[in-house]
Amino acid sequence: MLNENDYPISVQFDFAAGTFDPVQIRDDRRLSDLHMMYHDKDAINCILANEDPLIYELWYHPFETSKSDMALGVTRLLPGKIGDEYHMTKGHIHEQDDQPEIYFCVKGQGYLLLQTIDGEFRAEPWQAGTISHIPPMWAHRVVNTGDEMLVFVASYHLSAGHDYRPIIDKGFRKLVVERDGKPNFVESPRWQ
Ligand code: M6P
Ligand code: ZN
């Protein structure tokens, strides 16, 4: 006997808008949710004194036939900077050590930052059409270095779990900051 969730589901993605329909869950990430990730604390306090800007939206469709089913996530990362640091996702590593993920950049440009717990670091340049495989045990974060919204589609197992603690504690090895109008990688003072 099939349950309601066991039937095939299709959603329609709109490439121009970077949205899909029907969407099951929507969530916003504002600066107040992410302030610990950015290096310029004065800039954060100055912005938060007046407003709490939206940094990215998450659109989800969890397919819930079982706890090892896959989720579809669409992340809509607005352009902009906090101080000199480009807008970015919070970044996480999976709780389960055998869980990979696929990210598909459908709009905009930037970088996918990847890092192991021992500090091996990679920055994959992204433009619309780039598809990246994130191996298990690599933390991942997306940075929008362009002038338009960066949108990417993610597919992962619901059971993977999100661990934000290593990123909150030490961040990534490199910050992506604007220098002379261009993205530049600099060593993070928090990393040792
Ligand atoms: C993708 C997926 C989600 C993740 C989201 C935002 O959609 O990887 O699991 O939550 O990006 O990333 P973060 O949780 O690091 O803010
Ligand atoms: Zn992930």
CSV table of C-alpha atoms and ligand atoms in Angstrom, one decimal:
chain,number,residue,atom,x,y,z
A,1,MET,CA,0.0,0.0,0.0
A,2,LEU,CA,1.5,3.3,-1.1
A,3,ASN,CA,1.5,6.4,1.2
A,4,GLU,CA,0.9,9.9,-0.1
A,5,ASN,CA,4.7,10.6,-0.2
A,6,ASP,CA,5.5,7.4,-2.1
A,7,TYR,CA,4.2,8.7,-5.5
A,8,PRO,CA,6.6,10.3,-8.1
A,9,ILE,CA,6.8,14.1,-7.7
A,10,SER,CA,8.0,16.6,-10.3
A,11,VAL,CA,8.5,20.3,-9.7
A,12,GLN,CA,9.1,23.0,-12.4
A,13,PHE,CA,12.3,25.0,-12.2
A,14,ASP,CA,12.2,28.6,-13.7
A,15,PHE,CA,15.8,29.3,-14.8
A,16,ALA,CA,15.3,33.0,-15.3
A,17,ALA,CA,13.8,33.5,-11.9
A,18,GLY,CA,15.8,30.8,-10.1
A,19,THR,CA,12.7,29.5,-8.4
A,20,PHE,CA,10.7,26.3,-8.5
A,21,ASP,CA,7.1,25.4,-8.1
A,22,PRO,CA,5.5,23.9,-6.0
A,23,VAL,CA,7.8,24.7,-3.1
A,24,GLN,CA,7.3,22.9,0.2
A,25,ILE,CA,9.4,24.9,2.7
A,26,ARG,CA,11.0,28.4,2.5
A,27,ASP,CA,13.4,29.9,4.9
A,28,ASP,CA,15.4,33.1,5.1
A,29,ARG,CA,18.9,33.6,6.3
A,30,ARG,CA,19.5,37.2,7.5
A,31,LEU,CA,22.7,38.9,8.7
A,32,SER,CA,21.7,38.3,12.3
A,33,ASP,CA,21.7,34.5,11.6
A,34,LEU,CA,25.2,34.7,10.1
A,35,HIS,CA,27.1,37.4,11.8
A,36,MET,CA,29.6,35.1,13.4
A,37,MET,CA,30.8,34.0,9.9
A,38,TYR,CA,32.0,37.4,8.7
A,39,HIS,CA,35.3,38.9,9.8
A,40,ASP,CA,34.4,42.7,10.0
A,41,LYS,CA,32.6,43.0,13.3
A,42,ASP,CA,32.4,46.8,13.0
A,43,ALA,CA,30.7,46.5,9.7
A,44,ILE,CA,28.2,44.0,11.1
A,45,ASN,CA,27.3,46.1,14.1
A,46,CYS,CA,26.9,49.2,11.9
A,47,ILE,CA,24.5,47.4,9.5
A,48,LEU,CA,22.6,45.7,12.3
A,49,ALA,CA,22.0,49.0,14.0
A,50,ASN,CA,19.8,50.0,11.2
A,51,GLU,CA,18.5,46.8,9.5
A,52,ASP,CA,18.8,43.1,9.3
A,53,PRO,CA,19.4,42.4,5.6
A,54,LEU,CA,18.4,39.2,3.8
A,55,ILE,CA,21.5,37.4,2.7
A,56,TYR,CA,19.9,34.2,1.2
A,57,GLU,CA,16.7,32.3,0.8
A,58,LEU,CA,16.4,28.5,1.0
A,59,TRP,CA,13.7,26.7,-0.9
A,60,TYR,CA,13.3,23.1,-0.2
A,61,HIS,CA,11.4,20.0,-1.3
A,62,PRO,CA,12.2,17.1,1.0
A,63,PHE,CA,11.1,13.9,-0.6
A,64,GLU,CA,10.2,11.8,2.5
A,65,THR,CA,9.6,8.2,1.5
A,66,SER,CA,12.2,7.2,4.1
A,67,LYS,CA,14.9,8.8,6.2
A,68,SER,CA,17.5,8.0,3.5
A,69,ASP,CA,15.5,9.8,0.8
A,70,MET,CA,17.0,12.8,-1.0
A,71,ALA,CA,16.1,16.4,-0.5
A,72,LEU,CA,16.0,19.1,-3.2
A,73,GLY,CA,17.3,22.5,-2.0
A,74,VAL,CA,17.5,25.7,-4.0
A,75,THR,CA,19.6,28.5,-2.4
A,76,ARG,CA,19.2,32.0,-3.6
A,77,LEU,CA,22.2,34.1,-2.5
A,78,LEU,CA,21.9,37.8,-3.0
A,79,PRO,CA,24.8,39.9,-4.3
A,80,GLY,CA,26.6,42.2,-1.8
A,81,LYS,CA,29.3,42.4,0.8
A,82,ILE,CA,29.6,42.7,4.6
A,83,GLY,CA,32.5,45.1,4.9
A,84,ASP,CA,34.8,43.8,2.1
A,85,GLU,CA,33.7,40.2,2.4
A,86,TYR,CA,31.3,38.9,-0.2
A,87,HIS,CA,27.9,37.4,0.7
A,88,MET,CA,28.2,33.7,1.4
A,89,THR,CA,26.3,30.8,2.9
A,90,LYS,CA,26.9,29.8,6.5
A,91,GLY,CA,28.7,26.6,5.4
A,92,HIS,CA,28.5,23.2,7.0
A,93,ILE,CA,30.0,19.7,7.0
A,94,HIS,CA,27.8,16.7,7.1
A,95,GLU,CA,27.2,14.9,10.4
A,96,GLN,CA,27.4,11.5,8.7
A,97,ASP,CA,30.9,10.9,7.4
A,98,ASP,CA,29.9,9.0,4.3
A,99,GLN,CA,27.5,11.6,2.9
A,100,PRO,CA,28.3,13.5,-0.3
A,101,GLU,CA,26.3,16.2,-2.1
A,102,ILE,CA,25.8,17.6,-5.6
A,103,TYR,CA,25.6,21.4,-6.2
A,104,PHE,CA,24.5,22.8,-9.5
A,105,CYS,CA,25.0,26.5,-10.1
A,106,VAL,CA,22.1,27.7,-12.4
A,107,LYS,CA,22.6,31.5,-12.1
A,108,GLY,CA,25.2,34.0,-11.2
A,109,GLN,CA,28.9,33.6,-10.4
A,110,GLY,CA,31.2,33.0,-7.5
A,111,TYR,CA,33.0,30.2,-5.7
A,112,LEU,CA,32.3,27.0,-3.9
A,113,LEU,CA,34.7,26.7,-1.0
A,114,LEU,CA,35.6,23.2,0.3
A,115,GLN,CA,37.7,22.3,3.2
A,116,THR,CA,38.6,19.1,5.2
A,117,ILE,CA,38.8,19.1,9.0
A,118,ASP,CA,42.7,19.0,8.6
A,119,GLY,CA,42.6,22.2,6.5
A,120,GLU,CA,42.9,21.0,3.0
A,121,PHE,CA,41.3,23.8,1.0
A,122,ARG,CA,39.8,24.1,-2.5
A,123,ALA,CA,37.9,27.0,-4.2
A,124,GLU,CA,35.9,25.9,-7.3
A,125,PRO,CA,35.1,28.8,-9.6
A,126,TRP,CA,31.4,28.9,-10.4
A,127,GLN,CA,29.3,30.2,-13.2
A,128,ALA,CA,25.9,29.2,-14.4
A,129,GLY,CA,26.1,25.6,-15.6
A,130,THR,CA,28.9,24.5,-13.2
A,131,ILE,CA,28.0,21.2,-11.4
A,132,SER,CA,30.2,20.3,-8.4
A,133,HIS,CA,30.4,17.0,-6.5
A,134,ILE,CA,31.1,17.6,-2.8
A,135,PRO,CA,32.8,14.5,-1.4
A,136,PRO,CA,32.0,13.3,2.1
A,137,MET,CA,33.9,15.1,4.9
A,138,TRP,CA,34.5,18.3,3.0
A,139,ALA,CA,32.9,21.3,4.6
A,140,HIS,CA,31.2,23.5,1.9
A,141,ARG,CA,30.3,27.1,1.5
A,142,VAL,CA,29.1,29.2,-1.5
A,143,VAL,CA,30.3,32.8,-2.1
A,144,ASN,CA,28.5,35.2,-4.5
A,145,THR,CA,31.2,37.5,-6.1
A,146,GLY,CA,28.9,38.7,-8.9
A,147,ASP,CA,26.5,41.6,-9.3
A,148,GLU,CA,23.4,39.4,-9.6
A,149,MET,CA,21.7,36.7,-7.5
A,150,LEU,CA,23.6,33.4,-7.4
A,151,VAL,CA,21.3,30.4,-7.4
A,152,PHE,CA,22.2,26.8,-7.0
A,153,VAL,CA,20.4,23.6,-6.7
A,154,ALA,CA,21.5,21.0,-4.1
A,155,SER,CA,20.7,17.3,-3.8
A,156,TYR,CA,21.6,15.4,-0.7
A,157,HIS,CA,20.4,12.7,1.6
A,158,LEU,CA,18.1,13.9,4.4
A,159,SER,CA,20.1,11.7,6.7
A,160,ALA,CA,23.4,13.6,6.0
A,161,GLY,CA,22.8,16.2,8.7
A,162,HIS,CA,24.3,19.7,9.0
A,163,ASP,CA,27.2,20.3,11.4
A,164,TYR,CA,27.9,24.1,11.6
A,165,ARG,CA,30.2,23.8,14.7
A,166,PRO,CA,33.6,23.6,12.9
A,167,ILE,CA,32.7,26.6,10.7
A,168,ILE,CA,31.5,28.7,13.7
A,169,ASP,CA,34.6,27.8,15.7
A,170,LYS,CA,37.3,28.4,13.0
A,171,GLY,CA,35.7,29.3,9.7
A,172,PHE,CA,37.3,28.5,6.4
A,173,ARG,CA,41.1,29.0,5.8
A,174,LYS,CA,40.5,31.8,3.3
A,175,LEU,CA,38.2,34.8,3.2
A,176,VAL,CA,36.9,36.0,-0.2
A,177,VAL,CA,37.2,39.8,-0.1
A,178,GLU,CA,37.0,42.5,-2.7
A,179,ARG,CA,40.3,44.2,-3.6
A,180,ASP,CA,40.3,46.8,-6.5
A,181,GLY,CA,36.8,45.7,-7.5
A,182,LYS,CA,37.8,42.0,-7.8
A,183,PRO,CA,37.5,38.9,-5.7
A,184,ASN,CA,40.7,38.1,-3.7
A,185,PHE,CA,41.5,35.2,-1.4
A,186,VAL,CA,43.2,36.1,1.9
A,187,GLU,CA,44.3,34.0,4.8
A,188,SER,CA,41.7,34.0,7.6
A,189,PRO,CA,43.1,35.3,10.9
A,190,ARG,CA,40.8,32.9,12.7
A,191,TRP,CA,42.4,29.8,11.1
A,192,GLN,CA,45.4,28.3,12.8
B,1,M6P,C1,22.0,23.8,0.1
B,1,M6P,C2,22.1,22.5,0.9
B,1,M6P,C3,21.4,22.7,2.2
B,1,M6P,C4,21.9,23.9,2.9
B,1,M6P,C5,21.8,25.1,2.1
B,1,M6P,C6,22.5,26.4,2.7
B,1,M6P,O1,20.7,24.0,-0.3
B,1,M6P,O2,23.4,22.2,1.1
B,1,M6P,O3,21.5,21.5,3.0
B,1,M6P,O4,21.2,24.1,4.2
B,1,M6P,O5,22.5,24.9,0.8
B,1,M6P,O6,23.7,26.1,3.2
B,1,M6P,P1,24.0,26.4,4.8
B,1,M6P,O7,23.1,25.4,5.5
B,1,M6P,O8,25.4,26.1,4.9
B,1,M6P,O9,23.6,27.7,5.1
B,2,ZN,ZN,25.7,19.8,2.6
